[in-house]
XYZ file of C-alpha atoms in Angstrom:
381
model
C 0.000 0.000 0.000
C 3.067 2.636 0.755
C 4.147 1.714 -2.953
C 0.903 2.820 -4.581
C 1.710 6.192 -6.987
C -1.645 7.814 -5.426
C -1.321 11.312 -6.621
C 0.434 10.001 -10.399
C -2.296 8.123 -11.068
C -4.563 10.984 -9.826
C -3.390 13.867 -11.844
C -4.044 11.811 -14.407
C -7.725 11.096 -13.915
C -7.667 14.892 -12.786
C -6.523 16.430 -16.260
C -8.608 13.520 -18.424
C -11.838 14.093 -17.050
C -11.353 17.931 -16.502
C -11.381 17.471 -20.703
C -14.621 15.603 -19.854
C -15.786 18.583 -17.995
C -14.617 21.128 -20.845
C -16.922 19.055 -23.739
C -19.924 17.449 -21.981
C -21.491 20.784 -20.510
C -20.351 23.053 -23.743
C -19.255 21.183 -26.431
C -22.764 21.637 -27.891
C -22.835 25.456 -26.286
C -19.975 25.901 -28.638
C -21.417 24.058 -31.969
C -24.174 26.486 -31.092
C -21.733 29.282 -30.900
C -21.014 28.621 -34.624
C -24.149 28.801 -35.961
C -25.070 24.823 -36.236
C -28.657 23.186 -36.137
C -29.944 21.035 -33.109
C -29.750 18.386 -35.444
C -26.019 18.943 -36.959
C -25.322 19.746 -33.172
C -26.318 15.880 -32.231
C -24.339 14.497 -35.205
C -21.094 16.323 -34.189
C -21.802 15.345 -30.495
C -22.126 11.464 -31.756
C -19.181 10.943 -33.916
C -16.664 10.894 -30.642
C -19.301 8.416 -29.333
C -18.795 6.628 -32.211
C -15.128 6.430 -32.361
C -16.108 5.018 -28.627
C -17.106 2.127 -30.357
C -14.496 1.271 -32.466
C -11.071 2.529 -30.874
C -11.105 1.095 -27.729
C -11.187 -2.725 -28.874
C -8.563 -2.010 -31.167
C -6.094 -0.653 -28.311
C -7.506 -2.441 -26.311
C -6.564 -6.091 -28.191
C -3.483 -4.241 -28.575
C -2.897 -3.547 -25.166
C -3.382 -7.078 -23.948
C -1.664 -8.554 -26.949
C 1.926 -6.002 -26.316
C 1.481 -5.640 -22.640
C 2.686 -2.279 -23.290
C -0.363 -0.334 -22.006
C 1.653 2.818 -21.056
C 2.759 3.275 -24.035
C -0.113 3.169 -25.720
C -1.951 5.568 -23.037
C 0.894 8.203 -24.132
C 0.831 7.941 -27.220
C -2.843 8.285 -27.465
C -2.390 11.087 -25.323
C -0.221 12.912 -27.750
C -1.957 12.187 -30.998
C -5.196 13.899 -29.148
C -3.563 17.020 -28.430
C -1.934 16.693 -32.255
C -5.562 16.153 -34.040
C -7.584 18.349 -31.889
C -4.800 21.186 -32.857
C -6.528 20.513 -35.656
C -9.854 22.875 -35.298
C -7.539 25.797 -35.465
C -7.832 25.473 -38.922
C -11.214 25.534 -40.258
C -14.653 25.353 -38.642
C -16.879 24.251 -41.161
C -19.055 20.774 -40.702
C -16.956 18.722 -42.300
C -13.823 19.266 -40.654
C -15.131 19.779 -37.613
C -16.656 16.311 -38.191
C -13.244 14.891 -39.007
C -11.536 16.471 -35.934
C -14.510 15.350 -33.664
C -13.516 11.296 -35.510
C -9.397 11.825 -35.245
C -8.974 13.012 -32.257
C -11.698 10.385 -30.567
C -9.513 7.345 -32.130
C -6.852 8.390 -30.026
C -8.883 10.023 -26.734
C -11.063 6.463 -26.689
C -7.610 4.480 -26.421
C -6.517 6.218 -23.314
C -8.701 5.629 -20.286
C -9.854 2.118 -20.623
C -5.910 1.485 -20.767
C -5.246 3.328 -17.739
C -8.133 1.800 -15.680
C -5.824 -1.359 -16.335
C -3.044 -0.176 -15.171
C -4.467 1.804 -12.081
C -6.275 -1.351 -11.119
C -2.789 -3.009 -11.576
C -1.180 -1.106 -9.026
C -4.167 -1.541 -6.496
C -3.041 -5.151 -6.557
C -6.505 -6.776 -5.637
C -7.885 -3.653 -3.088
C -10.876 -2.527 -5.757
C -11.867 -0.565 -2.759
C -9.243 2.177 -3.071
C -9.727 2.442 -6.815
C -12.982 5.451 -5.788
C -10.445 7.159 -3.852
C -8.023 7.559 -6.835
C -11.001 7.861 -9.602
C -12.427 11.129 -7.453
C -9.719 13.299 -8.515
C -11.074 12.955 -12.035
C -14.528 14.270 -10.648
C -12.551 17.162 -9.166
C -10.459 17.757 -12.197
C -14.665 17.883 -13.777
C -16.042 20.476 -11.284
C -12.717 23.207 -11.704
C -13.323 22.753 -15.267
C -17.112 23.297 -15.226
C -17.368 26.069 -12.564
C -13.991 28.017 -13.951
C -15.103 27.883 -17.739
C -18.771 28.478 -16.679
C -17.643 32.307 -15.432
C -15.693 32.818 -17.803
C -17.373 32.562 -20.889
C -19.750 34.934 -19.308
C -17.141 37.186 -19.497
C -15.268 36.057 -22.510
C -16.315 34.955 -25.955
C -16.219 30.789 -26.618
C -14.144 31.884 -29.356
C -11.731 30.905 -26.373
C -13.230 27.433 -26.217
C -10.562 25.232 -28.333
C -7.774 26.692 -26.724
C -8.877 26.058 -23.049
C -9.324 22.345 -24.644
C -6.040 22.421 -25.966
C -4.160 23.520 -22.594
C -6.345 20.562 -20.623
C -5.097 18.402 -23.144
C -1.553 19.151 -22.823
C -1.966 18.215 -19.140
C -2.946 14.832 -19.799
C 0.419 14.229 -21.972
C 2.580 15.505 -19.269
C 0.256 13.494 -16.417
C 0.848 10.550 -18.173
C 4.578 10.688 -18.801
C 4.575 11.204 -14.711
C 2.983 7.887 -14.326
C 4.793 4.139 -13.595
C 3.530 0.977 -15.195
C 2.161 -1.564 -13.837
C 1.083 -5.207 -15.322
C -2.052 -6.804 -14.203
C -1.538 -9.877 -11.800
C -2.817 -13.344 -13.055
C -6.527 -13.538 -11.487
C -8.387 -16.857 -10.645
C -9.587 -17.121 -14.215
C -8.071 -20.010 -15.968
C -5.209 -18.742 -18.439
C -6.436 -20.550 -21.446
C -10.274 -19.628 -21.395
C -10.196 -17.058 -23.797
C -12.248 -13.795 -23.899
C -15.404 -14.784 -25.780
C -15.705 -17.508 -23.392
C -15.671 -15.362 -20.381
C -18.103 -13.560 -22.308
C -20.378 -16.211 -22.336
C -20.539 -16.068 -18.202
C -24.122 -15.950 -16.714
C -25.286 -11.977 -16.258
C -22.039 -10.707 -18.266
C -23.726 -9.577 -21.615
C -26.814 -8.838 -20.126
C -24.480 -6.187 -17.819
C -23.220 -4.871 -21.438
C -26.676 -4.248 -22.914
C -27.080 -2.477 -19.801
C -24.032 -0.307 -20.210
C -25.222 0.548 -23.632
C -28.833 1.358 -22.313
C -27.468 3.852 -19.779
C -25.384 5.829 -21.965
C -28.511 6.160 -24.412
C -30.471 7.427 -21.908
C -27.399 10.008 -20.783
C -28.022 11.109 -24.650
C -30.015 14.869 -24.401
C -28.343 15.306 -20.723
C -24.832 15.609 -22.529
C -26.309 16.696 -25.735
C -28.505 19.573 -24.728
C -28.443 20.176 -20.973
C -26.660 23.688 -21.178
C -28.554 24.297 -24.329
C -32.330 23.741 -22.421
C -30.974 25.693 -19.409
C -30.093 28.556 -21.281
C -33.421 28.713 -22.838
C -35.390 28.379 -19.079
C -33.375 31.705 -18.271
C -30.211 30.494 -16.494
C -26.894 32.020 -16.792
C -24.179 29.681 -17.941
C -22.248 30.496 -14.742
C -25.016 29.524 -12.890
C -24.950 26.389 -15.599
C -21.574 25.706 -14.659
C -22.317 25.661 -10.750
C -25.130 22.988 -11.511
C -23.112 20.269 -13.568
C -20.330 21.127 -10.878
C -23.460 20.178 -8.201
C -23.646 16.694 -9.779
C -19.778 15.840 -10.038
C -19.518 17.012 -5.762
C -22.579 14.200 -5.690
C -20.570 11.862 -7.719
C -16.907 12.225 -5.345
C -18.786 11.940 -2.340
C -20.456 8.594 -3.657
C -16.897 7.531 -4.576
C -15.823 7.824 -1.352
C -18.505 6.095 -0.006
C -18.505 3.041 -2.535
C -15.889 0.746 -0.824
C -18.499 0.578 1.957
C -21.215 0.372 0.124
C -19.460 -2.236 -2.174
C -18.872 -4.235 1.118
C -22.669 -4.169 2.540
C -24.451 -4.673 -1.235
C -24.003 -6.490 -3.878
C -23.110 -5.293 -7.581
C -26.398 -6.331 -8.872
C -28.434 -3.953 -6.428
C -26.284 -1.092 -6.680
C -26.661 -1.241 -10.536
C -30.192 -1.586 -10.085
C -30.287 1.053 -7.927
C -28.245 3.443 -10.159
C -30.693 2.278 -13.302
C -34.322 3.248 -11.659
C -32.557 6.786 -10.116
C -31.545 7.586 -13.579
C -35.350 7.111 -15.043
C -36.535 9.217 -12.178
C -33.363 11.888 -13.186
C -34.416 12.111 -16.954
C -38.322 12.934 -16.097
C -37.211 15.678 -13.551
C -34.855 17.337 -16.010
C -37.432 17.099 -18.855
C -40.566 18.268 -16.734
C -39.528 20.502 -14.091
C -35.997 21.868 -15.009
C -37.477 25.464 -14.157
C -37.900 25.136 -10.786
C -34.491 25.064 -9.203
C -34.790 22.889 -5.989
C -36.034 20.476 -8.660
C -33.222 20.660 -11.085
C -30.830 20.663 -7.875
C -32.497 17.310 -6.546
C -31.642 16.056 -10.254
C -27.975 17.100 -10.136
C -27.515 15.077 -7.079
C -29.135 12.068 -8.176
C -25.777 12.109 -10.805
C -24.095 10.108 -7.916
C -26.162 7.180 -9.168
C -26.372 7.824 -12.692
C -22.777 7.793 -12.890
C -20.593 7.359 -9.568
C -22.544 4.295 -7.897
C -23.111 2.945 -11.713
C -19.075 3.220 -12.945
C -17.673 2.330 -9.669
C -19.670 -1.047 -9.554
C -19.452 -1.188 -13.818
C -15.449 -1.466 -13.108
C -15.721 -3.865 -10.147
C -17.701 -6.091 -12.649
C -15.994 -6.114 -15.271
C -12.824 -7.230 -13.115
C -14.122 -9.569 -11.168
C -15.290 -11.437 -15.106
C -12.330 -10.979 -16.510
C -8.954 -12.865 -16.474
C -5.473 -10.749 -16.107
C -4.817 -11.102 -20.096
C -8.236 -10.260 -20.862
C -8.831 -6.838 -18.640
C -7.898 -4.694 -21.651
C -10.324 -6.289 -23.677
C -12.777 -6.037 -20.852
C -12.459 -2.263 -20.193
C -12.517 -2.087 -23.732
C -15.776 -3.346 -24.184
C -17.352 -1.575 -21.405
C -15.738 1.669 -23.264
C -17.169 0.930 -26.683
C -20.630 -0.080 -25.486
C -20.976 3.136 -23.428
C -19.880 5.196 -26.531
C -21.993 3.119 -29.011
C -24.924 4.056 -26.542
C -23.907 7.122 -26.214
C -23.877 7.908 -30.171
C -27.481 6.766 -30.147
C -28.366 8.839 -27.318
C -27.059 11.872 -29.327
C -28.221 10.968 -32.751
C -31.356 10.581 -31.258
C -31.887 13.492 -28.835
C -30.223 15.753 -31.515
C -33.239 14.751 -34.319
C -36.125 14.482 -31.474
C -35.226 17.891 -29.904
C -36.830 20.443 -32.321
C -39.312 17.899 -33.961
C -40.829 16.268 -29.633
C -39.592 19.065 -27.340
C -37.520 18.796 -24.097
C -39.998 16.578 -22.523
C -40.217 14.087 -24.800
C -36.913 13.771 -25.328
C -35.796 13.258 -21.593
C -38.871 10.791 -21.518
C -37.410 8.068 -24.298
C -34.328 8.804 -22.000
C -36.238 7.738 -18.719
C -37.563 4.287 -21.186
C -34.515 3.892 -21.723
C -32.822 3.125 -18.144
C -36.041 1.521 -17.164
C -35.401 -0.835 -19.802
C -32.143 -1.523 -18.164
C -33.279 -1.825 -14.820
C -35.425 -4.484 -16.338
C -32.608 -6.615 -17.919
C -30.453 -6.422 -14.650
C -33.097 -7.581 -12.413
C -34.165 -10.552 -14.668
C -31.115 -11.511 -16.027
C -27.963 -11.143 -13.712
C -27.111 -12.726 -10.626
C -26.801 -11.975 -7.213
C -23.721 -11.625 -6.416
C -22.059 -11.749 -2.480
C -21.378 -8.573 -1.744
């Protein structure tokens, strides 16, 4: 436990999901900005989604196959700061569309890498692993709250650039960071990956994945956008997402216990039938502000309670030489989901309204609580 590199593998969760922080509340503000459609908007928003899909089973065969998963975490790290740079140069559709796909290749192959390598370094205590993850949910909050005030003050002509400075802070986080190689779990060495797969409750738990990212689809689409329009300022905008990522560190820090006293199963349930209730709040009563505050809070189930017990799963199915491949998966079903949730918030938006939109959302994680209850099994806690 002295040995673990706490804050090394912190300022890198710090810098990657302050970059989180920077695109998920304004990313669309931005598009906006330019002078896009609600429906262009949603297509822009979807094609790093996409790229979710894709990229991290590729680096992630690649980690597992090489071993070298450091190396591929820095170089990824680079080539995003290299093809973002890109945007500098024109802002028209299609090359903002083909910025939005290059530098998503190389984003997507970073984190599910790194969740390796950080669980590598825990050496078997899954417990700690909230306590490191957290500093990425601060590194989201300074982002949120500082770039909230200031583009009330400044143009988001300033936008790229504060990307491109976060972005340079994951390279030099990750060139801080020592490797680590998984330890051989209890799976047997020669069952492959599709077998474990096959496991009772495992692709039933990926469906799932996929379902909740869908239903996060007009909350990271269009949030800011809807705000705006109900009269609120986008520092006040800034304070709210922050709101929901203090919710999510202080369910991090209270996961290992709750990880202890209930099973994986009934947290994920848990986290499913909160989001449903989240979706209808935010697209029926976003204009009264205790409301929309109640709904910011319940993001420590729609994300903190969901990831941390999402990664504890996905461990606890996978062998040693298949964890890349695992975290992989889990990546590129959350970004596949999270396309759809996009694509299809960004096309019902104009043509169903708000309400609507968040409702299909709500269906959505329903449909998900559904699957989990029926088809995976308890687990000891």
């Amino acid at each position: 436990m002295a040995a673990l590199p706490y804050w090394r593998l912190s300022s890198f969760y710090l810098f990657y999901f302050a970059l989180l922080g920077s695109t998920a509340p304004f990313l669309a503000l931005y598009f906006d900005h330019l002078g896009f459609s609600a429906a262009r908007i949603g297509e822009l928003v979807a094609i790093p989604m996409l790229m979710r899909c894709v990229a991290p089973n590729i680096w992630g065969w690649l980690g597992d196959y090489t071993g070298r998963r450091l190396a591929i975490v820095r170089f990824g790290a680079v080539c995003t700061l290299l093809t973002f740079s890109l945007i500098f140069v024109s802002q028209t559709y299609a090359w903002l569309a083909m910025v939005m796909a290059l530098h998503a290749f190389f984003w997507h192959a970073v984190l599910p890498q790194f969740e390796v390598i950080t669980l590598a370094h825990l050496q078997g205590q899954t417990s700690r692993y909230s306590q490191i993850r957290l500093w990425g949910s601060i590194g989201f909050i300074i982002t949120v709250v500082v770039l909230g005030r200031l583009f009330e003050w400044l143009s988001l002509d300033i936008y790229p650039a504060a990307l491109v400075l976060i972005m340079a802070g994951i390279v030099l986080s990750s060139l801080w960071v020592p490797n680590a190689q998984p330890a051989q779990g209890n799976r047997p060495a020669g069952e492959g990956f599709l077998k474990q797969l096959r496991h009772p409750g495992v692709l039933a738990f990926y469906a799932c994945v996929a379902l909740m990212q869908v239903s996060h689809g007009p909350y990271y689409t269009f949030l800011t956008l809807h705000l705006e329009r109900l009269g609120y300022s986008r520092g006040v905008i800034g304070m709210l997402w922050a709101v929901g990522v203090v919710a999510e560190v202080l369910m991090f820090m209270a996961m290992s216990r709750i990880l202890a006293r209930f099973s994986l199963r009934r947290v994920l349930l848990a986290s499913f039938l909160l989001a449903a209730l989240r979706w209808v709040l935010l697209g029926s009563f976003a204009e009264f502000l205790w409301v929309l505050l109640f709904a910011q809070v319940l993001h420590a189930a729609t994300f903190g309670s969901f990831h941390a017990a999402a990664i504890a799963f996905v461990q606890r199915s996978f062998g040693a030489r298949q964890q890349g491949q695992g975290q992989a998966l889990y990546a590129a079903l959350a970004g596949t989901g999270g396309a759809l949730g996009a694509l299809y918030s960004g096309y019902s938006w104009n043509a169903l309204g708000p309400t609507l939109t968040f409702s299909i959302a709500s269906l959505a994680a329903l449909a998900a609580a559904v699957i989990i209850a029926t088809r995976m099994q308890e687990d000891r806690p």
